[in-house]
XYZ file of C-alpha atoms in Angstrom:
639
model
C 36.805 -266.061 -71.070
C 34.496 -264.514 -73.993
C 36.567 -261.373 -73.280
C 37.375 -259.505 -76.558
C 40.939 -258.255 -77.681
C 41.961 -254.829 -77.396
C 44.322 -252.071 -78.158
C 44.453 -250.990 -74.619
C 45.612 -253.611 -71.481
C 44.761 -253.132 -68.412
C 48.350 -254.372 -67.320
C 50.977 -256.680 -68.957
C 53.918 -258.235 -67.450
C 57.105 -257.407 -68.502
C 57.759 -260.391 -71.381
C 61.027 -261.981 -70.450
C 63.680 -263.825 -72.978
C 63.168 -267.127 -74.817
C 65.422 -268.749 -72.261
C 63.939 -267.567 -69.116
C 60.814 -268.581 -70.567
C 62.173 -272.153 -71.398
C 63.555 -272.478 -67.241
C 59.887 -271.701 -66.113
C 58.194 -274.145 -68.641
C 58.575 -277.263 -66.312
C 57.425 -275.903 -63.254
C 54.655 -273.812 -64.490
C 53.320 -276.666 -66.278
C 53.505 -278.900 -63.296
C 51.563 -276.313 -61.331
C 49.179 -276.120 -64.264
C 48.575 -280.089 -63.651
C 48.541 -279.977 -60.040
C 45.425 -277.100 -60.450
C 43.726 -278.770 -63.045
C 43.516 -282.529 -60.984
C 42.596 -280.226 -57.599
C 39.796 -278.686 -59.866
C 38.795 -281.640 -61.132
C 39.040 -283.580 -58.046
C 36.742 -280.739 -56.413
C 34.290 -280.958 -58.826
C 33.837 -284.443 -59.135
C 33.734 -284.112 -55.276
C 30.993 -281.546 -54.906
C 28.452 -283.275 -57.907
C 30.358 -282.913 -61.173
C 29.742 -280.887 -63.748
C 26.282 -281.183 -64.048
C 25.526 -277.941 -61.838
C 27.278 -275.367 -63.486
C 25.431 -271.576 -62.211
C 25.304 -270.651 -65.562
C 22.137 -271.675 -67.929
C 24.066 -273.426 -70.627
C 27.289 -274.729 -68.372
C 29.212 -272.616 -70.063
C 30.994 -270.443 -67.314
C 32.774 -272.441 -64.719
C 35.719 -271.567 -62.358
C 37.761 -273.225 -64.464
C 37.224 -271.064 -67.273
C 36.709 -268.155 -65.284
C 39.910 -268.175 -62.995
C 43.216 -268.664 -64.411
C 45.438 -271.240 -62.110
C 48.797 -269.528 -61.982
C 51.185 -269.117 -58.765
C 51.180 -265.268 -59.507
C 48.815 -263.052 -58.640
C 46.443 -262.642 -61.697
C 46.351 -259.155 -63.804
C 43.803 -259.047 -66.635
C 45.260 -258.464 -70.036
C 42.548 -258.526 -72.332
C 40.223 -255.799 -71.047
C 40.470 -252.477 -73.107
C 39.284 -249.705 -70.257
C 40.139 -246.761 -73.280
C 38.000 -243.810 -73.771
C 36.343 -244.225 -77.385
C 34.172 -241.449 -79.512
C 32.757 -244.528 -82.182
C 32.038 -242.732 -85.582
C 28.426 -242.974 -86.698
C 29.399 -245.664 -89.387
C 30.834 -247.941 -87.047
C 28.370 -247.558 -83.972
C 26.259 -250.106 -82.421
C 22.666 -249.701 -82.644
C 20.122 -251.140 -80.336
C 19.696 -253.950 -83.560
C 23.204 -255.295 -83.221
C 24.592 -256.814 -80.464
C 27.986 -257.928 -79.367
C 28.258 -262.086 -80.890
C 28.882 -264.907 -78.973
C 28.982 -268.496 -79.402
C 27.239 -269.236 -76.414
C 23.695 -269.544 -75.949
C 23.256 -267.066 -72.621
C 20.126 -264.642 -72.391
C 20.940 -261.815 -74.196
C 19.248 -258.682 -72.766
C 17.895 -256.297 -75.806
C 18.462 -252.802 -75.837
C 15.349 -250.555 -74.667
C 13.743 -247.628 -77.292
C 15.464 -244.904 -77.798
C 12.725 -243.156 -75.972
C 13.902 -244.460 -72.777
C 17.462 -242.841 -72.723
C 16.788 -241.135 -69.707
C 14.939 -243.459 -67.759
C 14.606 -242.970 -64.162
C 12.458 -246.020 -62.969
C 11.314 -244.330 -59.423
C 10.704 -240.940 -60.782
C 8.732 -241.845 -63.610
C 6.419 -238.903 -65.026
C 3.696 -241.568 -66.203
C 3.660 -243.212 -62.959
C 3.872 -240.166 -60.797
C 0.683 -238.681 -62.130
C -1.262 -241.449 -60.362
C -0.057 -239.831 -57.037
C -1.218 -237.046 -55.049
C -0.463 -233.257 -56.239
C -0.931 -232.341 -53.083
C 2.849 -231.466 -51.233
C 3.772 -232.146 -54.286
C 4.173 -236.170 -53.282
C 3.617 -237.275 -56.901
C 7.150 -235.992 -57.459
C 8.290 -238.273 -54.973
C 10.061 -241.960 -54.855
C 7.398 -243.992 -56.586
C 9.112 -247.071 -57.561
C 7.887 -250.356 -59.937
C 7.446 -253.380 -58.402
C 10.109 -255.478 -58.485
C 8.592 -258.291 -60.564
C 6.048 -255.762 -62.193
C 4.996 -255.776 -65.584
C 6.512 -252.123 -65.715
C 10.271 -252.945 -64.821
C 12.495 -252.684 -67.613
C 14.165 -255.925 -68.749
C 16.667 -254.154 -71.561
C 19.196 -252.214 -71.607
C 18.829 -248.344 -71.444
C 20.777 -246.651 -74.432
C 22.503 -243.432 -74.669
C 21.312 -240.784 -76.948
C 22.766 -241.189 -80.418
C 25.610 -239.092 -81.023
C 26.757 -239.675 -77.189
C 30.345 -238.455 -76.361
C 32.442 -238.886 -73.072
C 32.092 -236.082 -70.846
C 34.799 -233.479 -70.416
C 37.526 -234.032 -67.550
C 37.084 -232.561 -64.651
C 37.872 -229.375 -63.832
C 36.465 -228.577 -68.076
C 33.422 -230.320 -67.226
C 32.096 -227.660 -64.321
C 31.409 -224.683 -67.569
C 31.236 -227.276 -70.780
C 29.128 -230.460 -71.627
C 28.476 -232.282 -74.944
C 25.094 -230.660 -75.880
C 24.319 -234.923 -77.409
C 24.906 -236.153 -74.191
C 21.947 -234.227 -72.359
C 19.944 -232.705 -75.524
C 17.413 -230.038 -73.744
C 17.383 -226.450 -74.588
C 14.313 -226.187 -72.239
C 16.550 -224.503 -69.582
C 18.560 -221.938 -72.190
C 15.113 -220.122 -72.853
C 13.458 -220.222 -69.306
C 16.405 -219.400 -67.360
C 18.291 -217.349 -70.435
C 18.501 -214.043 -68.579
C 20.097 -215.936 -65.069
C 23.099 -217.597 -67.032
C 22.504 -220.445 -66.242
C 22.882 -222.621 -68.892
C 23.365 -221.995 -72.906
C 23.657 -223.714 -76.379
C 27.131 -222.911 -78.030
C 27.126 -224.631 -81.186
C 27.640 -228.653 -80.376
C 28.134 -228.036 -76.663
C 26.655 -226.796 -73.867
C 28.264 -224.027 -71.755
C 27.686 -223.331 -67.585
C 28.422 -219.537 -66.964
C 28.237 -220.303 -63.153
C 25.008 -217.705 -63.122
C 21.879 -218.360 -60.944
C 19.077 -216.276 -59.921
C 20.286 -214.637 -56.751
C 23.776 -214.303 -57.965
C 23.541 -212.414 -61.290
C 27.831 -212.065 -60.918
C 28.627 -215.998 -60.356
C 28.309 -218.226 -58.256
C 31.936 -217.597 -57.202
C 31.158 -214.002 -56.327
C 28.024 -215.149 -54.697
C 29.833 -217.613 -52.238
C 32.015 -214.753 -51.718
C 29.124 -213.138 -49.756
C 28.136 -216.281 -47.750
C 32.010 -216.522 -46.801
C 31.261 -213.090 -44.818
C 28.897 -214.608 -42.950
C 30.229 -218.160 -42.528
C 33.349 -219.592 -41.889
C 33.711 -221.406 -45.177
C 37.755 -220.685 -45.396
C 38.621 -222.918 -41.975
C 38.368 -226.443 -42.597
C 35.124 -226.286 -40.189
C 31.922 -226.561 -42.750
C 32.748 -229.346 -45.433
C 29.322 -231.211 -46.117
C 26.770 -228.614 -47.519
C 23.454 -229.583 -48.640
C 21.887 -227.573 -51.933
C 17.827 -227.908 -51.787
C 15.826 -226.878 -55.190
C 19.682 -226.891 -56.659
C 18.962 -225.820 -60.711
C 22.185 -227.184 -62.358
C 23.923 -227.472 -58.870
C 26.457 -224.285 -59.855
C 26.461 -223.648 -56.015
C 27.987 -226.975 -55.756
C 30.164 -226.942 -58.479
C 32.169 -223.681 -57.455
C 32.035 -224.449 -53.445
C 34.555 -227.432 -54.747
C 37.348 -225.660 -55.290
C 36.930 -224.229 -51.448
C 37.369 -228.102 -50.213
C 33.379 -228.150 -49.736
C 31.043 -230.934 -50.740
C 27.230 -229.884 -51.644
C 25.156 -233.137 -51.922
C 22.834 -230.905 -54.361
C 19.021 -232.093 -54.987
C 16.108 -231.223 -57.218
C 13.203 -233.212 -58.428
C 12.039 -234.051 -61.488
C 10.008 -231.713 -62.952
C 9.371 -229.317 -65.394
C 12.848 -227.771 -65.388
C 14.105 -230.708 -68.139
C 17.334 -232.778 -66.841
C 18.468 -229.904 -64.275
C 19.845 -232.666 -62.165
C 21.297 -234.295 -65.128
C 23.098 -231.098 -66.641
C 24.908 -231.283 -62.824
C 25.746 -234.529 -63.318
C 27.372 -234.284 -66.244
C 29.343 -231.785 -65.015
C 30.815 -234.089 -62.678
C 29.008 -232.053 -59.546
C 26.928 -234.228 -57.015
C 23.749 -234.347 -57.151
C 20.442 -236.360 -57.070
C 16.565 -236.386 -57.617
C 15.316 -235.815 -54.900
C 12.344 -233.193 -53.128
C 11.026 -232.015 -49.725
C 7.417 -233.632 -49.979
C 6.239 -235.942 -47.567
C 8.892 -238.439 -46.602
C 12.751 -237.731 -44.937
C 15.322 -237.166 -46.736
C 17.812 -240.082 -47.551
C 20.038 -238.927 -45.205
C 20.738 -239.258 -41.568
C 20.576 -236.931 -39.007
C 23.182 -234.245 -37.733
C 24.837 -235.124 -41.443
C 25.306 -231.662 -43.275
C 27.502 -228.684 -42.163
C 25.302 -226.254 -43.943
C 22.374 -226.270 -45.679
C 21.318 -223.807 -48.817
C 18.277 -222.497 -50.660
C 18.647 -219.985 -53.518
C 15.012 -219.253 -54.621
C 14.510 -223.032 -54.612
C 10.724 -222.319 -54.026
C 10.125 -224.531 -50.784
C 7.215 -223.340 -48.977
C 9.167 -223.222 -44.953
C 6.579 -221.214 -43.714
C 3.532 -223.862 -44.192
C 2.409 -226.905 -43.175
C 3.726 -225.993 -39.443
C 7.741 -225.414 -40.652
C 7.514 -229.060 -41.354
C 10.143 -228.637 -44.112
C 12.791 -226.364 -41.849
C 12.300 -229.019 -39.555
C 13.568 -231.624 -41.738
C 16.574 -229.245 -42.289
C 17.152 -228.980 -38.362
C 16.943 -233.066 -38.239
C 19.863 -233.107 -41.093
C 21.943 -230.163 -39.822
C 25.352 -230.488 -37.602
C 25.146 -229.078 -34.249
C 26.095 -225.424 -35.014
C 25.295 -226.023 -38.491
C 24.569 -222.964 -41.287
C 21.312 -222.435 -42.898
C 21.880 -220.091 -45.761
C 18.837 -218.151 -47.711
C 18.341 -216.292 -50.608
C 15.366 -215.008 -52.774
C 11.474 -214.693 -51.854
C 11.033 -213.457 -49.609
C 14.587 -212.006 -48.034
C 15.094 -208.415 -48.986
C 11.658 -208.187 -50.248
C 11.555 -204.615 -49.778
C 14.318 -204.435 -53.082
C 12.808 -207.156 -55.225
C 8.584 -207.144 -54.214
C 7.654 -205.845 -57.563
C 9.704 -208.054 -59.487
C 8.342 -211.062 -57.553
C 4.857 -210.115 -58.310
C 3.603 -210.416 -55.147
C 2.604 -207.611 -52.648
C 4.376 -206.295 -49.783
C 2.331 -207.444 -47.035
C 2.384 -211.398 -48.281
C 6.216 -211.160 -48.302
C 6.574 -209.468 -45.044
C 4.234 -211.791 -43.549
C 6.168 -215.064 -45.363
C 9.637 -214.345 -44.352
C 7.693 -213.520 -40.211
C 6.348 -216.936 -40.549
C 10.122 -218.251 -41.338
C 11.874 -216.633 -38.715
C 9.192 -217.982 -36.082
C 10.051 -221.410 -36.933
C 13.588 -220.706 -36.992
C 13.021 -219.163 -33.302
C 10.948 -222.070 -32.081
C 14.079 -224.588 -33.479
C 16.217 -222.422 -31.540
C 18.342 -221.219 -34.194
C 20.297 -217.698 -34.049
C 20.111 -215.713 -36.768
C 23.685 -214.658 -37.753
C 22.934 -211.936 -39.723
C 20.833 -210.450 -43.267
C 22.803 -209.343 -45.367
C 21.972 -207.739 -48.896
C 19.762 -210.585 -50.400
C 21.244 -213.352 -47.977
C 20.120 -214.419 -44.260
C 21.840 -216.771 -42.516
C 20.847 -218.862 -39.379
C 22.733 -221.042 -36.872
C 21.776 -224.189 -35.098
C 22.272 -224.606 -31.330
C 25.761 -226.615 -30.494
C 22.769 -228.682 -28.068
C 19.611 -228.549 -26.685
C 20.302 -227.661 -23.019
C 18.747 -223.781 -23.558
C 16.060 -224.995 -26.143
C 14.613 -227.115 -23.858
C 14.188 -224.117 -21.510
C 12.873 -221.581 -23.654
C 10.707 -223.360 -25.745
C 8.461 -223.997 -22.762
C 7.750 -220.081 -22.713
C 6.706 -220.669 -26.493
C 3.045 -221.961 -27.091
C 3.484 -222.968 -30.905
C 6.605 -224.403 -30.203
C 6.797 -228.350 -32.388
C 7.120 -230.693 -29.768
C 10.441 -233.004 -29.372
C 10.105 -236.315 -31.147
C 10.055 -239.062 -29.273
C 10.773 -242.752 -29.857
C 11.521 -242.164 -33.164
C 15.593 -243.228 -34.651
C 16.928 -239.909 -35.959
C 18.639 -241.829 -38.975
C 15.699 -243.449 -40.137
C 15.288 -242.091 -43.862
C 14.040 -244.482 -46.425
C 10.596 -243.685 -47.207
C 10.101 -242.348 -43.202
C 7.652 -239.400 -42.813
C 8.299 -236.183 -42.209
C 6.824 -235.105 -38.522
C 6.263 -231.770 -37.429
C 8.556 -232.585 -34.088
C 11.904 -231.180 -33.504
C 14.761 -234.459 -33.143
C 15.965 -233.887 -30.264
C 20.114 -233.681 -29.847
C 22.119 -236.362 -27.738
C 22.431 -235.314 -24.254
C 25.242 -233.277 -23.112
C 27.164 -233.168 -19.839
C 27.459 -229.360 -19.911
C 25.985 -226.118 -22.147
C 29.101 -225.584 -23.700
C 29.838 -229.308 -24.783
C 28.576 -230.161 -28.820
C 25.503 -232.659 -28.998
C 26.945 -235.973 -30.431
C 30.563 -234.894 -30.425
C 32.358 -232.567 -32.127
C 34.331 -233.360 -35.733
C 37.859 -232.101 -36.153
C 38.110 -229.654 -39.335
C 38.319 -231.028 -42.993
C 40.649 -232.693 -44.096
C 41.781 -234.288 -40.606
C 38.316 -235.286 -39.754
C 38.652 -237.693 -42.820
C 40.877 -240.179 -40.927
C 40.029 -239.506 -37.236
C 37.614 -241.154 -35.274
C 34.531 -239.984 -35.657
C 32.165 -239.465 -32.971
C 29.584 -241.766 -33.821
C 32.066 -244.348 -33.236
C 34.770 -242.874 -30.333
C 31.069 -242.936 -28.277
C 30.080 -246.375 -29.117
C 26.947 -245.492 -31.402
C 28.172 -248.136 -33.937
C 27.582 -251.414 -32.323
C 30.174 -253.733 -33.233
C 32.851 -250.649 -34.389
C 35.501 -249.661 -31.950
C 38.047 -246.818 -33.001
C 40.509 -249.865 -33.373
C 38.329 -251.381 -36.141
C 37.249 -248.355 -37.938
C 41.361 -247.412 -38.238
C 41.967 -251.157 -39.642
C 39.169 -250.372 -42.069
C 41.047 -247.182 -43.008
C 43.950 -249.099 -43.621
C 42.551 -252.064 -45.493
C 40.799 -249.836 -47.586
C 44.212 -248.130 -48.706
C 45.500 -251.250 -49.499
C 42.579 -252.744 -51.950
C 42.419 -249.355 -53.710
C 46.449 -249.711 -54.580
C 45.743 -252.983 -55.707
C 42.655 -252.113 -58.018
C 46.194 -249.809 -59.358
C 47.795 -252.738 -59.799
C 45.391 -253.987 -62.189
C 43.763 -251.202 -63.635
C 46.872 -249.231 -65.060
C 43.943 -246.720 -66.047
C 42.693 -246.341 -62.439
C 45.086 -243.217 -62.090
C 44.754 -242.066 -65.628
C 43.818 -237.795 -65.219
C 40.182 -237.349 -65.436
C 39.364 -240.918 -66.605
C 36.896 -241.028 -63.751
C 34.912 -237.993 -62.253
C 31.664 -239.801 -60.848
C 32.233 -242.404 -58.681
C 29.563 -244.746 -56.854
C 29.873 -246.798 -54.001
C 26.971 -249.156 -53.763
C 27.977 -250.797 -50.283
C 30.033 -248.356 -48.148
C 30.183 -249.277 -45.155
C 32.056 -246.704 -43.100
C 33.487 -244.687 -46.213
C 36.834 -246.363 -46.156
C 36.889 -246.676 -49.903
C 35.998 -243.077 -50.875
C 38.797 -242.115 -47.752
C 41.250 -243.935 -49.491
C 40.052 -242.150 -52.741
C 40.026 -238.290 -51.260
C 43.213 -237.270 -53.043
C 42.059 -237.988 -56.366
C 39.918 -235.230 -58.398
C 36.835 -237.137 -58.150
C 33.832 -237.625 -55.555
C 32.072 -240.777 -54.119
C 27.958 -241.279 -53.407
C 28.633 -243.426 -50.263
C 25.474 -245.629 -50.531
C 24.265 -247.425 -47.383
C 22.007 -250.270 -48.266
C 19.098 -250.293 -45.993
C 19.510 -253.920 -45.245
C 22.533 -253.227 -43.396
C 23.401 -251.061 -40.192
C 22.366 -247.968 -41.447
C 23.442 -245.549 -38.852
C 27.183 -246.253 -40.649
C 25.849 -243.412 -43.177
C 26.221 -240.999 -40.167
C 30.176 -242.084 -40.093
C 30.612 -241.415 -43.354
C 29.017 -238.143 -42.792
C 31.166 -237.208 -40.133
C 34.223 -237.997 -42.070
C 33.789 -235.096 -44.210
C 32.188 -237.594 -47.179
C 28.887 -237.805 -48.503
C 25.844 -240.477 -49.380
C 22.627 -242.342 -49.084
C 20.194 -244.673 -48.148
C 19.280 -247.282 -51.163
C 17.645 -250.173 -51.454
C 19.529 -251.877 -54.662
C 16.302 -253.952 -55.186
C 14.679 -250.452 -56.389
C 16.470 -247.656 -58.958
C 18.386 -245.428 -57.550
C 17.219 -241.663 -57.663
C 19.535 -240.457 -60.691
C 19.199 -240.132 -64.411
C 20.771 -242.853 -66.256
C 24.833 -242.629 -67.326
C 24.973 -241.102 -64.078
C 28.330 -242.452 -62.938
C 32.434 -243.583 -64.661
C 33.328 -246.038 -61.741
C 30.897 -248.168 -59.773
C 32.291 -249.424 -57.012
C 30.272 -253.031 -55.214
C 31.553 -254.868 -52.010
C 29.285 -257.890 -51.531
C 26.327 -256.519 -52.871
C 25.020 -259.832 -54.427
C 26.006 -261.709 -51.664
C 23.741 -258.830 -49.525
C 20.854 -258.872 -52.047
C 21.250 -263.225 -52.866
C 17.670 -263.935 -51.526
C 15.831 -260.516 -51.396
C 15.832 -259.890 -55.453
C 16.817 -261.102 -58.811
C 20.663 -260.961 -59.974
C 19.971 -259.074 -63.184
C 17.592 -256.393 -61.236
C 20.554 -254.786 -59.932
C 22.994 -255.823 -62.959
C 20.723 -253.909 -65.132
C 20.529 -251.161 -62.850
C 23.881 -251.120 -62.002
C 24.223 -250.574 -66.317
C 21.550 -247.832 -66.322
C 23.741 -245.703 -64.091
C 26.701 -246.449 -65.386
C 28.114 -244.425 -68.525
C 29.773 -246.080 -72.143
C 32.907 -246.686 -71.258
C 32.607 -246.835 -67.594
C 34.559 -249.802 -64.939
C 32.575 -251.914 -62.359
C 34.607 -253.536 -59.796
C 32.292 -255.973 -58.195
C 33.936 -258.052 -55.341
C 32.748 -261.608 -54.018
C 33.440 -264.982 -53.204
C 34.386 -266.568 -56.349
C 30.914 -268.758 -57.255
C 28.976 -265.727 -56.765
C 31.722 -263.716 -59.385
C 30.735 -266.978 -61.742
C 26.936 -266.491 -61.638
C 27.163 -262.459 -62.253
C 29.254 -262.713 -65.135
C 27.161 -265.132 -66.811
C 24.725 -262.684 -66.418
C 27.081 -260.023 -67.171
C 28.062 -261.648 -70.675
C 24.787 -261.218 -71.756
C 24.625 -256.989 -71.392
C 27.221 -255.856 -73.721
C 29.629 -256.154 -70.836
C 33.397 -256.902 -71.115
C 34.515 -258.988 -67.941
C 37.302 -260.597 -66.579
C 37.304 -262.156 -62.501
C 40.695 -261.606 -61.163
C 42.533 -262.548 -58.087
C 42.557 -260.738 -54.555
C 45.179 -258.661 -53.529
C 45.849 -261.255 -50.822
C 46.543 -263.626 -53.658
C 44.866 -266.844 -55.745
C 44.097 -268.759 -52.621
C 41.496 -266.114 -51.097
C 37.862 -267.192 -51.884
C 36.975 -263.330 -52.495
C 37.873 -262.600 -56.191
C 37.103 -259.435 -58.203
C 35.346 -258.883 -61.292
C 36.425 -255.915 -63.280
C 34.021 -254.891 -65.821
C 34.091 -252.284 -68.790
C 30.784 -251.234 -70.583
C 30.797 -251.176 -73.918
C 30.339 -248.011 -76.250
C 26.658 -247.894 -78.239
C 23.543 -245.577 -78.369
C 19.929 -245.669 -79.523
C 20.390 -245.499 -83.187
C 20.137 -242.014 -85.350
C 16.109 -241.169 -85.224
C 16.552 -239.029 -88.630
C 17.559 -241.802 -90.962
């Protein structure tokens, strides 16, 4: 299968003695006949062998799918964690041989090691400064001269991050090497150069004592000790320490910054194993639907909420729970403390954080309390009172109307509040309330109990539950490593459907970026959402919005069968190896001719591959590719 011997299996059958072997010789090899004459008799019956999906005819099913009466477990795959010595690693100039004549893709210039195709500074200068939209999504045309056709490389000298939970305060200083952050932000810990490595205090600017002490405070004014706020969202997050530390309280922060002239502070997260994307409050939505987040955050993250009509607050109302938290520190709360050392005058503060809390008022949020150098706001459980008193506000934003709440991928930001679903009573949450993490994981959720999802009934979503427990204990089965401790931190789904995979994954010390491709029914992000997970919109015919070696495991369900006639095959493969660290597992799963055309793609991208059987067995169409990326960098710039 062109798959290269290793050291490490993936899973070997227990070898049994000389005579056993003997007693099974006869009938395996009969079933070995039988195969081969159904093969051949279904080739000859469908054209020959004159149509193979591969440009040389040299993948087939019959190479690529063993005929055996068991069910199939690679052995040839080596899914070990490597650190290759400088003398033995592979340079962008060598690539792995082969004896067939597939299109090898080339390695990119070293210069492009942290490629992100839609965020690309070059490009983004051609875009307006203005609301800072230049920093936004800005992606190259698919079949543009300025798409990438190699393979993106990882700095020389790359290492495998640190297991989680050493990874939240240590990173290999190779792996992301900036020491732009050490010397801006040196006096608000957070971030430093020790020796070979890179070390994450937990500092930030508004919480000179940690992060940990700093969430200590929120926790005063919000219940985050209950099981009742789970899914936070972390806006202007600096190396996402917020995040990282609200993880050991059973909280996920999707965490966002753009890129910009804070070097890789979405990358340093990221390589802590903390969530996070590029992303920034500009023009367009955020990638996520509405009524998603349990609380939102902003910790001097710089956002303007006060102009441009509150537009930006009102893009955190669309994305906030019923009842949801709004949490903010810095400029310009507790202004009368901190004016002089925020250079600006009394007066402008005063009249800034004014500004806020009118918007807040007109989006009928209750402020919980100010606290020290926090403020915290609440949104209305529904809109039953709003609706009321905004009528005796003039400069009230109008309700949207018309206009699908979930709608995110490259939508515009309106000054309009979205309006809640209608209630039967004031006292009744707006959509339906979520039981308290973890149960809400595995319970109905509302979107679905009130028939939002067309074509989901609570019946179907628990079979998906279920299914989804089963296919991960199989990907066990044959991927002994699959449970190794802290072999894999970062974990993307590229088609998630209702979450069922990262459910069935919620007891292992990793996270999942649920992505909802925007071909398909996208209001199934708000599920996932409601389950206590987190995710995005994506089009997988575009990059996604993170830096390259992003993510150990990616996870795809019938993404090429999805994406067959909207874009090229090796588009996504080569974005799917741009996110995807040395090292790192894909488990791609399709019907089988599909499996045949990706890995003759595959081959060709320093890939190793193998297509393996279902868990239902050899006679399923569906098959799964299992994929390990092989270790090399951009080659040592000094010599």
């Amino acid at each position: 299968m062109g798959v290269r011997s290793a050291a490490t299996k993936l899973h070997i059958p227990p070898s049994h003695s000389s005579a056993a072997r003997r007693s099974l010789f006869l009938p395996l090899a009969a079933v070995a006949l039988l195969c081969s004459a159904s093969y051949l008799l279904g080739a000859w019956h469908h054209g020959g062998f004159s149509s193979s999906p591969s440009p040389s005819g040299a993948v087939s099913i019959a190479t690529a799918i063993s005929c055996t009466t068991t069910t199939l477990t690679p052995s040839t795959l080596d899914f070990s964690a490597h650190h290759a010595s400088a003398s033995t690693t592979t340079t962008s100039s060598s690539a792995p041989s082969t004896p067939q004549r597939r299109r090898q893709y080339p390695a990119c210039p070293a210069k492009y090691s942290e490629y992100t195709p839609c965020e690309d500074v070059k490009r983004s200068l051609r875009y307006p400064r203005d609301r800072l939209v230049y920093r936004e999504r800005h992606c190259p045309s698919p079949a543009g001269r300025d798409r990438l056709r190699c393979l993106v490389p990882a700095p020389h000298g790359y290492r495998n991050p640190f297991p989680w939970p050493a990874s939240r305060d240590v990173a290999w200083f190779a792996n992301v090497p900036h020491k732009e952050l050490t010397v801006e932000k040196a006096v608000q810990n957070w971030i430093r150069v020790d020796g070979d490595k890179l070390r994450f205090p937990g500092g930030g600017t508004m919480f000179p004592h940690g992060a940990d002490a700093y969430i200590d405070d929120i926790a005063k004014l919000v219940p985050l000790r209950d099981g009742s706020v789970r899914t936070a969202l972390d806006t202007g997050c600096g190396v996402a320490s917020w995040g990282a530390y609200l993880l050991s309280r059973d909280i996920l922060a999707m965490s966002f910054a753009p890129r910009d002239s804070h070097e890789a502070q979405v990358q340093f997260a990221l390589e802590r194993g903390v969530p996070a994307m590029i992303g920034v409050l500009a023009s367009n939505r955020l990638t996520y639907p509405a009524r998603a987040f349990d609380m939102a955050h902003c910790s001097r993250c710089l956002i303007p909420w006060h102009l441009y009509d509150g537009l930006y607050l009102i893009e955190v109302d669309r994305v906030l729970r019923p009842g949801g938290y709004w949490v903010l520190s810095g400029p310009p709360i507790n202004w009368r403390k901190y004016w002089k050392g925020w250079e600006r005058s009394k007066e402008d503060l005063n009249a800034e954080q004014e500004a806020i809390e009118a918007v807040a008022r007109s989006l009928c949020w209750k402020k919980i309390k100010e606290a020290g150098d926090i403020a915290v706001w609440q949104k209305p459980m529904n809109h039953v009172s709003c609706k009321t008193s905004r009528r005796k506000t003039a400069k009230s934003p109008p309700f949207c109307s018309n206009k699908n709440p979930d709608a995110a991928w490259y939508d515009k930001m309106e000054a309009c509040v979205t309006p809640l679903p209608e209630v039967s009573n004031a006292d009744e949450v707006a959509g339906g309330a979520v039981k308290k993490w973890p149960q809400r994981l595995t319970a109905v959720p509302p979107r679905i109990s009130r028939g939002s999802i067309k074509g989901v009934t609570a019946k179907a979503f628990q079979q998906d539950t279920e299914l989804w427990k089963r296919r991960v204990r199989h990907y066990k089965a044959v991927i002994n490593q699959f449970e190794q401790k802290g072999r894999y931190r970062n974990v993307l789904d590229m088609n998630a459907g209702l979450g069922g995979f990262a459910a069935a994954l919620a007891n292992y010390p990793l996270w999942v970026m649920n992505m909802v491709p925007t071909v398909r029914n996208s209001s199934t992000l708000g599920v996932i959402y409601e389950r206590g997970l987190i995710g995005s919109y994506q089009d997988w015919c575009e990059g996604a919005s993170t830096y390259p070696r992003t993510y150990d495991l990616v996870h795809a369900d019938s993404v090429f069968t999805l994406y067959k006639s909207r874009c090229e095959m090796d588009s996504i493969l080569l974005e799917m190896d741009r996110i995807l660290r040395p090292e790192g597992t894909v488990i791609i799963r399709d019907d089988v001719d599909m499996l045949v055309k990706v890995k003759s793609v595959a081959d060709g991208m320093r890939w190793d591959s193998q297509i393996v059987d279902h868990e239902d067995g050899p006679l399923v169409r569906e098959k799964l590719l299992l994929v390990v990326k092989t270790y090399w960098t951009a080659p040592d710039q000094d010599q």
